[in-house]
PDB file of C-alpha atoms and ligand atoms in Angstrom:
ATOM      1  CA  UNK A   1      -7.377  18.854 -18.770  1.00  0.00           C
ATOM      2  CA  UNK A   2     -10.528  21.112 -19.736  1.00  0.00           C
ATOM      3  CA  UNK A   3      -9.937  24.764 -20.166  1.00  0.00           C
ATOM      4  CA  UNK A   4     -11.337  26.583 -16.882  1.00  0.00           C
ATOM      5  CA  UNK A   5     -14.362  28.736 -17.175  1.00  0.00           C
ATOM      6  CA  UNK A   6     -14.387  32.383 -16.045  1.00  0.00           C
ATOM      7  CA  UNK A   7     -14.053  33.004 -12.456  1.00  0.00           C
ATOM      8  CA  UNK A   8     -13.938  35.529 -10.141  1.00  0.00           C
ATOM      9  CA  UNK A   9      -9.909  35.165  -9.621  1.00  0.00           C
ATOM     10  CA  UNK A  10      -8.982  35.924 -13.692  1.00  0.00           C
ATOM     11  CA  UNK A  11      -7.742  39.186 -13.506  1.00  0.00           C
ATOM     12  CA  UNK A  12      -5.763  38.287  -9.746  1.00  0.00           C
ATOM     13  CA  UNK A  13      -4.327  35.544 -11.941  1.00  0.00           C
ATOM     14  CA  UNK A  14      -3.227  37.645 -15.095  1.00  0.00           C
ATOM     15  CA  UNK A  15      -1.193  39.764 -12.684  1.00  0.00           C
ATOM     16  CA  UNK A  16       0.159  36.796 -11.050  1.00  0.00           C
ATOM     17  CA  UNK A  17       1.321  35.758 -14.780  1.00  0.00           C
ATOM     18  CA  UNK A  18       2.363  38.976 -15.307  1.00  0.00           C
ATOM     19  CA  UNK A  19       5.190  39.796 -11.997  1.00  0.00           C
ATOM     20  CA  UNK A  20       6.081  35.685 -12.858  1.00  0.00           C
ATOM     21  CA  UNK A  21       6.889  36.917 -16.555  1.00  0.00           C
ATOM     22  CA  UNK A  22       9.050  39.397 -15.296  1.00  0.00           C
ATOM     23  CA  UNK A  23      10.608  37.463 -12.545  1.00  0.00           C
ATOM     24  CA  UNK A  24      11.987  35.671 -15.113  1.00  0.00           C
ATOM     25  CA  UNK A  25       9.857  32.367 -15.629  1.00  0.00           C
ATOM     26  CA  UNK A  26      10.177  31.746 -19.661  1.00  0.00           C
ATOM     27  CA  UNK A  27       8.626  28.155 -19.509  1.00  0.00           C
ATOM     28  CA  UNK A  28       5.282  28.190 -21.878  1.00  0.00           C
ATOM     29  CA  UNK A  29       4.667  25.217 -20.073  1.00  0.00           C
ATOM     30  CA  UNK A  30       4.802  26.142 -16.749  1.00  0.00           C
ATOM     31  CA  UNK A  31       3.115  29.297 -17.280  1.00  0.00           C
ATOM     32  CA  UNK A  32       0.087  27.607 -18.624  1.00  0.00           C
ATOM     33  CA  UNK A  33      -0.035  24.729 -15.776  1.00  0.00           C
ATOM     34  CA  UNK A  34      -0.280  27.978 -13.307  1.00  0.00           C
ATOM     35  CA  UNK A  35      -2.802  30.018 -15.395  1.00  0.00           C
ATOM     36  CA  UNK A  36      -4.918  26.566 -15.626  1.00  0.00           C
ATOM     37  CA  UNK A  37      -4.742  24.955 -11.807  1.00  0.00           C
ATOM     38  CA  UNK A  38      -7.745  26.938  -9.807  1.00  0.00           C
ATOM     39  CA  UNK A  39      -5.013  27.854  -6.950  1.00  0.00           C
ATOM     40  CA  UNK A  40      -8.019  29.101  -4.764  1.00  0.00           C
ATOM     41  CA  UNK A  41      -9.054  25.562  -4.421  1.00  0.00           C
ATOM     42  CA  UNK A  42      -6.091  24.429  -2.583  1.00  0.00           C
ATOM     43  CA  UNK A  43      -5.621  27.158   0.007  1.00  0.00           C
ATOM     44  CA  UNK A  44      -8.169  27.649   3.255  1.00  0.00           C
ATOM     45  CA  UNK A  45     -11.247  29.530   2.337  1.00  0.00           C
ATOM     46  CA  UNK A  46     -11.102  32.825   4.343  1.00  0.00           C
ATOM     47  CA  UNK A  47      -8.216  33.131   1.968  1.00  0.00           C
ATOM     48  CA  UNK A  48      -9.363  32.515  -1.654  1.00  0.00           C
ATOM     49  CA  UNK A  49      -9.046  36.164  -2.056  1.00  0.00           C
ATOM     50  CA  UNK A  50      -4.916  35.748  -1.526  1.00  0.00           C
ATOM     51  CA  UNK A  51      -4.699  32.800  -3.212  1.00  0.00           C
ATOM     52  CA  UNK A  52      -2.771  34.455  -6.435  1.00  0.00           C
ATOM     53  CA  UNK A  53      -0.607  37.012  -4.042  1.00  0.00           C
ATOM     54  CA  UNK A  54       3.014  35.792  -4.756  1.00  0.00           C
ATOM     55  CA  UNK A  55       3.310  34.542  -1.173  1.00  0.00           C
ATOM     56  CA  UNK A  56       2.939  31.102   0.905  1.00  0.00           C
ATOM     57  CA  UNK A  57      -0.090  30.617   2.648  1.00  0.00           C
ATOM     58  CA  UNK A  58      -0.561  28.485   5.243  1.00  0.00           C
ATOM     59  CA  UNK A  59      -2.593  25.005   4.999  1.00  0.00           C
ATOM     60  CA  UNK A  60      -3.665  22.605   7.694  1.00  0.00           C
ATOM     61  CA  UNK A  61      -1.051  20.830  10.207  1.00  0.00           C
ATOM     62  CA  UNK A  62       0.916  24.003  10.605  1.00  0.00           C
ATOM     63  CA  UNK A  63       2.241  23.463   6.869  1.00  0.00           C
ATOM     64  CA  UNK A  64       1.740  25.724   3.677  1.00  0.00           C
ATOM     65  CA  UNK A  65       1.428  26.105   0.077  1.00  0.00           C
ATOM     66  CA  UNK A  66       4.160  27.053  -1.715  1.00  0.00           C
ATOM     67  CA  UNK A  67       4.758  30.530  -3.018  1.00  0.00           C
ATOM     68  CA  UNK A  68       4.017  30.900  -6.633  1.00  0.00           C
ATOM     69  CA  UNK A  69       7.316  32.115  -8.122  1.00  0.00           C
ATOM     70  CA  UNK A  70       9.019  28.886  -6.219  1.00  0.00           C
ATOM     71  CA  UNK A  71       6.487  26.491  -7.388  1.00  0.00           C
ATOM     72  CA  UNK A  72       7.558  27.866 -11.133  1.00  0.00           C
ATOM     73  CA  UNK A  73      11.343  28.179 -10.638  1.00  0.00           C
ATOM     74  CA  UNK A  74      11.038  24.418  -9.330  1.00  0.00           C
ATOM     75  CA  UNK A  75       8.709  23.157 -11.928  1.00  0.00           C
ATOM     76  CA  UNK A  76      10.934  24.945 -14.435  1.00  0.00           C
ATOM     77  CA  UNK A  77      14.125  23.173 -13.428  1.00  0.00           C
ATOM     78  CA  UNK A  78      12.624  19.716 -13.285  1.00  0.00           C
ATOM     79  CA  UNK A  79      11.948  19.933 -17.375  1.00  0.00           C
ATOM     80  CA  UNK A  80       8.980  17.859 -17.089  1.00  0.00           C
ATOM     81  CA  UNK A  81       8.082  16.417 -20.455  1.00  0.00           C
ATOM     82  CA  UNK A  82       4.680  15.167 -21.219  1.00  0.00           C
ATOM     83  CA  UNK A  83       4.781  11.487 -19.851  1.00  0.00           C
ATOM     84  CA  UNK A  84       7.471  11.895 -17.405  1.00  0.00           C
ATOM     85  CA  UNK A  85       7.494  10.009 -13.927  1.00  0.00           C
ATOM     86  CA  UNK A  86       7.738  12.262 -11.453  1.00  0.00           C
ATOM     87  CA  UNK A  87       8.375  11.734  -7.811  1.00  0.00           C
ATOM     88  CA  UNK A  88       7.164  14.750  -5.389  1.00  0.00           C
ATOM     89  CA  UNK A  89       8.212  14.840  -1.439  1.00  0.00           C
ATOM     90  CA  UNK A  90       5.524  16.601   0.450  1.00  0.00           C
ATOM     91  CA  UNK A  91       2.197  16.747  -1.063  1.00  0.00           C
ATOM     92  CA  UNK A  92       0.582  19.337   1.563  1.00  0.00           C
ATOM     93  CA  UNK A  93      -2.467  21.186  -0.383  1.00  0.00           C
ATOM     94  CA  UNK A  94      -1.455  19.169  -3.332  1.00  0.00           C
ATOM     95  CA  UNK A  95      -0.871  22.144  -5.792  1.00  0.00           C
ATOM     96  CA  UNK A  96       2.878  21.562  -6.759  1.00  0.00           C
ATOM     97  CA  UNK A  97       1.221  18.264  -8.157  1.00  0.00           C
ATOM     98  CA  UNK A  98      -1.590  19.591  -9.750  1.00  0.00           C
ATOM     99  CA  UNK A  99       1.221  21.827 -11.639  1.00  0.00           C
ATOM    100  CA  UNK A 100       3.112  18.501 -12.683  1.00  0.00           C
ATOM    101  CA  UNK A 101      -0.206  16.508 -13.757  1.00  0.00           C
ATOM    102  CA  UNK A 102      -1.437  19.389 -15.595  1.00  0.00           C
ATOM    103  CA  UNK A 103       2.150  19.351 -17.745  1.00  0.00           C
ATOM    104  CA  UNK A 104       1.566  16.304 -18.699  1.00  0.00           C
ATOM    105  CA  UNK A 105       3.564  13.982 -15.784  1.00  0.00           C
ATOM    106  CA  UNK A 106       2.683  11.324 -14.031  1.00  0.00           C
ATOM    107  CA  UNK A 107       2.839  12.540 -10.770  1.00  0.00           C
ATOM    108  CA  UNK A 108       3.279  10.011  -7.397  1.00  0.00           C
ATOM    109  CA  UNK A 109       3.097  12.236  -4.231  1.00  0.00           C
ATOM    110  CA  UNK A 110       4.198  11.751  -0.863  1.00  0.00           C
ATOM    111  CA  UNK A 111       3.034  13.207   2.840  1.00  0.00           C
ATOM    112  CA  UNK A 112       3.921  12.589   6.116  1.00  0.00           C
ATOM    113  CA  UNK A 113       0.353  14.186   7.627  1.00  0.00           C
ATOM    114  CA  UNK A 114      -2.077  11.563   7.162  1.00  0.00           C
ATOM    115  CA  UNK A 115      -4.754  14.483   6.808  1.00  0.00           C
ATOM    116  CA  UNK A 116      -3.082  16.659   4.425  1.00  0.00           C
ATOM    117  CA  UNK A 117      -2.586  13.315   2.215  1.00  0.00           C
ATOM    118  CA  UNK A 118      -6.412  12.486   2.504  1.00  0.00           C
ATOM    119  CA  UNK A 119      -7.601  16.536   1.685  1.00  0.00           C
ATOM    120  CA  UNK A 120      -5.039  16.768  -1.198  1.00  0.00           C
ATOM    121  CA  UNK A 121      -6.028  13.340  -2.851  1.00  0.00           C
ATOM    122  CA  UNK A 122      -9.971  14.615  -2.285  1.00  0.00           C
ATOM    123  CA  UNK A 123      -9.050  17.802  -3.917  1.00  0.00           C
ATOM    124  CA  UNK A 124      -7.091  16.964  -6.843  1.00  0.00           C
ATOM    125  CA  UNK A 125      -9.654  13.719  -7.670  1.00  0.00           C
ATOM    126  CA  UNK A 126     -12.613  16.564  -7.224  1.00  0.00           C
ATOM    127  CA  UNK A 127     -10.405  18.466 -10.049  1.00  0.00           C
ATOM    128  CA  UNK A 128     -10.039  16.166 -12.496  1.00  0.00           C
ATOM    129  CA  UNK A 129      -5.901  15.429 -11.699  1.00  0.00           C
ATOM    130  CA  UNK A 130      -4.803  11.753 -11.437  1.00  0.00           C
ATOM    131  CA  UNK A 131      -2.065  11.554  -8.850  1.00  0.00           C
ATOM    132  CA  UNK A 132      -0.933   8.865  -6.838  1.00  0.00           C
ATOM    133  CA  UNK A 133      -0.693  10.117  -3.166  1.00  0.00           C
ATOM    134  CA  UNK A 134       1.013   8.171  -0.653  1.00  0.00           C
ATOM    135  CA  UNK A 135       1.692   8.487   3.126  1.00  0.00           C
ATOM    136  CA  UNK A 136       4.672   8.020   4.465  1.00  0.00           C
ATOM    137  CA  UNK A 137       8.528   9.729   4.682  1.00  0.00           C
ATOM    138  CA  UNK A 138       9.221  10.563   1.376  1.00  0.00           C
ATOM    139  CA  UNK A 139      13.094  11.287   2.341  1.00  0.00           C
ATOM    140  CA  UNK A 140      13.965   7.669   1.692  1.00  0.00           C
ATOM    141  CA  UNK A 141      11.885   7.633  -1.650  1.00  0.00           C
ATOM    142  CA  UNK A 142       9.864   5.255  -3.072  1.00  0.00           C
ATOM    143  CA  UNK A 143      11.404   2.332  -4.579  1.00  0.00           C
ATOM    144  CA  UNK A 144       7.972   0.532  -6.192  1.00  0.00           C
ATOM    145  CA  UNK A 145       8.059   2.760  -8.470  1.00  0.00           C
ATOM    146  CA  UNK A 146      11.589   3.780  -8.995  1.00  0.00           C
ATOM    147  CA  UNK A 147      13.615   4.820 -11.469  1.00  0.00           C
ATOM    148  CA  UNK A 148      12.181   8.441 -11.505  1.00  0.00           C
ATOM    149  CA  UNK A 149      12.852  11.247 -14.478  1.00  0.00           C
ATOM    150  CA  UNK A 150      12.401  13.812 -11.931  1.00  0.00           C
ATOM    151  CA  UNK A 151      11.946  14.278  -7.981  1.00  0.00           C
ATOM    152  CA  UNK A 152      10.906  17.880  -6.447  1.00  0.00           C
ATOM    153  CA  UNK A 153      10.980  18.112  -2.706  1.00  0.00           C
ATOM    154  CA  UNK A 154       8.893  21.037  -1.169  1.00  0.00           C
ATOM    155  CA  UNK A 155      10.459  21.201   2.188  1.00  0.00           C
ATOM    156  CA  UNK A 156      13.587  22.155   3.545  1.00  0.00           C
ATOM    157  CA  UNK A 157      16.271  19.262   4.370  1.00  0.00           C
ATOM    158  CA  UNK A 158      19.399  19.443   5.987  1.00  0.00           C
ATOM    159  CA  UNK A 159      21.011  18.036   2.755  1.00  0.00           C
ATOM    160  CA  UNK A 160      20.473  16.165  -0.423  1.00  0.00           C
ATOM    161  CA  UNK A 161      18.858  12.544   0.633  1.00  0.00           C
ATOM    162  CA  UNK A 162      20.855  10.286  -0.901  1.00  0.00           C
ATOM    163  CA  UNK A 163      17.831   7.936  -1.486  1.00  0.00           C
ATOM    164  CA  UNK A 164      16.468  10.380  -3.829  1.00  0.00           C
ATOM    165  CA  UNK A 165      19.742  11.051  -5.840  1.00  0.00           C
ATOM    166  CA  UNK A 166      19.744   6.895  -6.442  1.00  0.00           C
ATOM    167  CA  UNK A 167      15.729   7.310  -7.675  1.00  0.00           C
ATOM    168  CA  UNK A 168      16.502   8.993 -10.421  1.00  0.00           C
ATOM    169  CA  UNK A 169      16.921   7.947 -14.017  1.00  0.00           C
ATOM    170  CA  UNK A 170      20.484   9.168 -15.623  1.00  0.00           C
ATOM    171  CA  UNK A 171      19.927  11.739 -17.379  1.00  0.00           C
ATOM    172  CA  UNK A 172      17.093  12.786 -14.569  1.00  0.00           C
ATOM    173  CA  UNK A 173      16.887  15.546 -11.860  1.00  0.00           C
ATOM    174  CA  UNK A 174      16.431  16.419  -8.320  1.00  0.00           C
ATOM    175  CA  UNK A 175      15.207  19.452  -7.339  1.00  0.00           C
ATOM    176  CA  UNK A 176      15.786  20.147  -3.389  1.00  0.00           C
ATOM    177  CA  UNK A 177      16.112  23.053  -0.759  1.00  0.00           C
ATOM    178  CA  UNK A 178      18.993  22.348   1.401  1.00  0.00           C
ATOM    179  CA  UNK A 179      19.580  24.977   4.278  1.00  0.00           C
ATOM    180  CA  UNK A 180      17.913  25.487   7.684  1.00  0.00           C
ATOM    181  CA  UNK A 181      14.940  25.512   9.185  1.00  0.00           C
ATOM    182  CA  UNK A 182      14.309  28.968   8.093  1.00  0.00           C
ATOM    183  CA  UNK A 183      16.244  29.524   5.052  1.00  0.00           C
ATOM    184  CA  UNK A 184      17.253  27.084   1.853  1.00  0.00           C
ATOM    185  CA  UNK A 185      19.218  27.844  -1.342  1.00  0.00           C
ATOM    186  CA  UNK A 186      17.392  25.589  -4.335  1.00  0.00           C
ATOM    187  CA  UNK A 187      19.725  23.270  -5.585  1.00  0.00           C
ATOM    188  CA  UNK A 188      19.180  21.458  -8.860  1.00  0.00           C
ATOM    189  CA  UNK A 189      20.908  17.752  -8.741  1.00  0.00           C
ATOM    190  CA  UNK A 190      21.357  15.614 -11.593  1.00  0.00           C
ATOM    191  CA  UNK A 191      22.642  12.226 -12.319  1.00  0.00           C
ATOM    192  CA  UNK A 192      24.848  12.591 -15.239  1.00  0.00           C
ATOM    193  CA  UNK A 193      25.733   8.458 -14.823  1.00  0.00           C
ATOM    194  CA  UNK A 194      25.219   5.276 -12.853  1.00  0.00           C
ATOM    195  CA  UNK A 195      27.755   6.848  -9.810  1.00  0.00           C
ATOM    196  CA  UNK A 196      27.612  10.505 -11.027  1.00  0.00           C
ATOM    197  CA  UNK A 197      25.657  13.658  -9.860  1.00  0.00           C
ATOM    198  CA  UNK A 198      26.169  17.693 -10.841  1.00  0.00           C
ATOM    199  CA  UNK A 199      24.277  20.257  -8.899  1.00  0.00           C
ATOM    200  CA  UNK A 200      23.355  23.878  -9.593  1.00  0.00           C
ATOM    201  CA  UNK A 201      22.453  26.362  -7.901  1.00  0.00           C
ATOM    202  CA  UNK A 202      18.687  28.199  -8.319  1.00  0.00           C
ATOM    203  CA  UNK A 203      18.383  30.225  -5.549  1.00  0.00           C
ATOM    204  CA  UNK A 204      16.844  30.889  -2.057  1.00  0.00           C
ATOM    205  CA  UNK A 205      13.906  29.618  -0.896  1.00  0.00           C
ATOM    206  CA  UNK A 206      11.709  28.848   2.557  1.00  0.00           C
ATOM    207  CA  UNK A 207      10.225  25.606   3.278  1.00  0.00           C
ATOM    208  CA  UNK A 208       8.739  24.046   6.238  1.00  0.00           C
ATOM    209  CA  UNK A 209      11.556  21.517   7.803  1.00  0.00           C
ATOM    210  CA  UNK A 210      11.403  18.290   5.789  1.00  0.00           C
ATOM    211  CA  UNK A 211      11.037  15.720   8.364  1.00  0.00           C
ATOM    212  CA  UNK A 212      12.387  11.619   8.194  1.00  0.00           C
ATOM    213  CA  UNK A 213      15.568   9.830   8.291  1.00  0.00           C
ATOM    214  CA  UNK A 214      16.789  11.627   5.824  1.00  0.00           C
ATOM    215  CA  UNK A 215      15.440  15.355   6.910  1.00  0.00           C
ATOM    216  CA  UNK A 216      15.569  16.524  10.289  1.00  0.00           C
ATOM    217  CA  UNK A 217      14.293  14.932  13.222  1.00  0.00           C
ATOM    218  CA  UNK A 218      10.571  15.758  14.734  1.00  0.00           C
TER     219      UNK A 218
HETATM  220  N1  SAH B 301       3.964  20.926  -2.270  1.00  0.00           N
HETATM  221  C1  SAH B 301       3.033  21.478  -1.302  1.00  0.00           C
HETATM  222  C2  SAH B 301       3.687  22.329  -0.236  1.00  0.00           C
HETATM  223  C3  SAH B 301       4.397  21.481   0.715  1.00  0.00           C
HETATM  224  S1  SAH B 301       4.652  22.069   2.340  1.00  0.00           S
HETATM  225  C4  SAH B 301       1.942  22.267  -1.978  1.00  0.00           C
HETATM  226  O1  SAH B 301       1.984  22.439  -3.197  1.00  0.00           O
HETATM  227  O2  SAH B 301       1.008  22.685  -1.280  1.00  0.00           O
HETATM  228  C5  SAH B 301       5.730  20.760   2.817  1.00  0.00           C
HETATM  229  C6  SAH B 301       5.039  19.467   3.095  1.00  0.00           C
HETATM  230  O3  SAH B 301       6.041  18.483   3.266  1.00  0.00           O
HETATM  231  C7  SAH B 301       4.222  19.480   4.373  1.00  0.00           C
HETATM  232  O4  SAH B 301       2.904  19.123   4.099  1.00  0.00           O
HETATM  233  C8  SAH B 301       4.928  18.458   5.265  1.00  0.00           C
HETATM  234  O5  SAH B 301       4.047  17.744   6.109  1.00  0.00           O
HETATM  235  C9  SAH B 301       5.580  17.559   4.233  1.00  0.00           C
HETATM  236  N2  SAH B 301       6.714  16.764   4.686  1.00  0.00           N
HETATM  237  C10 SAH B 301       7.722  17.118   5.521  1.00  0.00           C
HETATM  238  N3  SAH B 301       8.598  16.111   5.665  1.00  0.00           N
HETATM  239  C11 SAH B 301       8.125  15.080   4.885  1.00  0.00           C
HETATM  240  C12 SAH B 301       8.584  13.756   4.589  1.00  0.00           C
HETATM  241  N4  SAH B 301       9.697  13.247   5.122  1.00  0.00           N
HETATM  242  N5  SAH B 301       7.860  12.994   3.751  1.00  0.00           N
HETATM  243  C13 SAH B 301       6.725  13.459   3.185  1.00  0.00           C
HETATM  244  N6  SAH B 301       6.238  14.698   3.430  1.00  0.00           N
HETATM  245  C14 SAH B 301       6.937  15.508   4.257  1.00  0.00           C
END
């Protein structure tokens, strides 16, 4: 992607960087996808001037963007290389995917709003980013384009879909919150073999309820 130009957001962003640094996110990577993806552009514009505070913020549809540090402890954990197929559940402003196309991935993105889907596929086509974004309930996958070398789900399910764990490659991971409605711990699943899956722990987190036949009910 092109290098961004000077904007009014650099130094916000630098500081951003900066507390992610010494949060603990080591990932060149990663840390370049975030100092290169214009964050202001996916959150509403009354708050552009929050949009590199290390918080959520919220989006249309009663939904929001993910805080920063999560976004990089997830993107971290899914070792995207350059070419990968990755899988994302919940597209919302469509910044986690920016982060993923901007590292290189191929990036096929699922929402259950309608809406969101349409603003985020506006938004990231406006910004250069190539991801496929599809509507529908991402807790059963998508099999068309199955096996995946990574999924990341950015809301909170009740547990691991199992649909998801069978999408993977071997080899590939899942990164998920499992918890509550209000509270998740991260968990880190991969398939180590055709019938086999290890899971890690990465810490808490708080998503919006993930919401299918796999999730929680509406
Ligand atoms: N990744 C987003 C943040 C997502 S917020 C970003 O970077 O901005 C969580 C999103 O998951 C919401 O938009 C919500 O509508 C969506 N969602 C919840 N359950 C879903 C499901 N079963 N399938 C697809 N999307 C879902």
């Amino acid at each position: 992607m092109r290098p961004r130009p000077t904007t009014p957001y650099d130094h916000q962003r630098l500081a951003l960087l900066a507390l992610l640094r010494e949060r603990g996110i080591s990932d060149t990577a990663v840390l370049q996808a975030i100092d290169t993806v214009p964050r202001e552009h996916f959150v509403q514009a009354f708050m552009r001037n929050r949009a590199y505070d290390d918080t959520a913020l919220p989006i249309d549809d009663r939904q929001t963007i993910s805080q920063p540090h999560t976004v990089a402890i997830m993107t971290q954990s899914l070792m995207v290389r350059p070419g990968a197929k990755i899988l994302e559940i919940g597209t919302g402003s469509g910044y986690q995917a920016a982060i993923l196309a901007q590292m290189g991935a191929r990036v096929i993105s699922i929402e259950r709003h309608p809406r969101l889907s349409q603003q985020a596929r506006q938004r990231l086509q406006d910004l250069g980013y190539s991801v496929e974004c599809r509507v529908g309930d991402g807790t059963i996958g998508y099999s068309g384009q199955a096996p995946y070398d990574g999924i990341i789900v950015t809301a909170g399910a009740p547990d691991v879909p199992e649909p998801l764990a069978r999408q993977l490659v071997v080899g590939g991971h899942l990164v998920v919150p499992v918890g509550d409605h209000q509270q998740q711990t991260l968990y880190r699943v991969t398939r180590t073999d055709h019938d086999a899956w290890t899971a890690n722990e990465l810490g808490p987190a708080a998503f919006v309820p993930l919401i299918g036949v796999e999730g929680w009910d509406e």
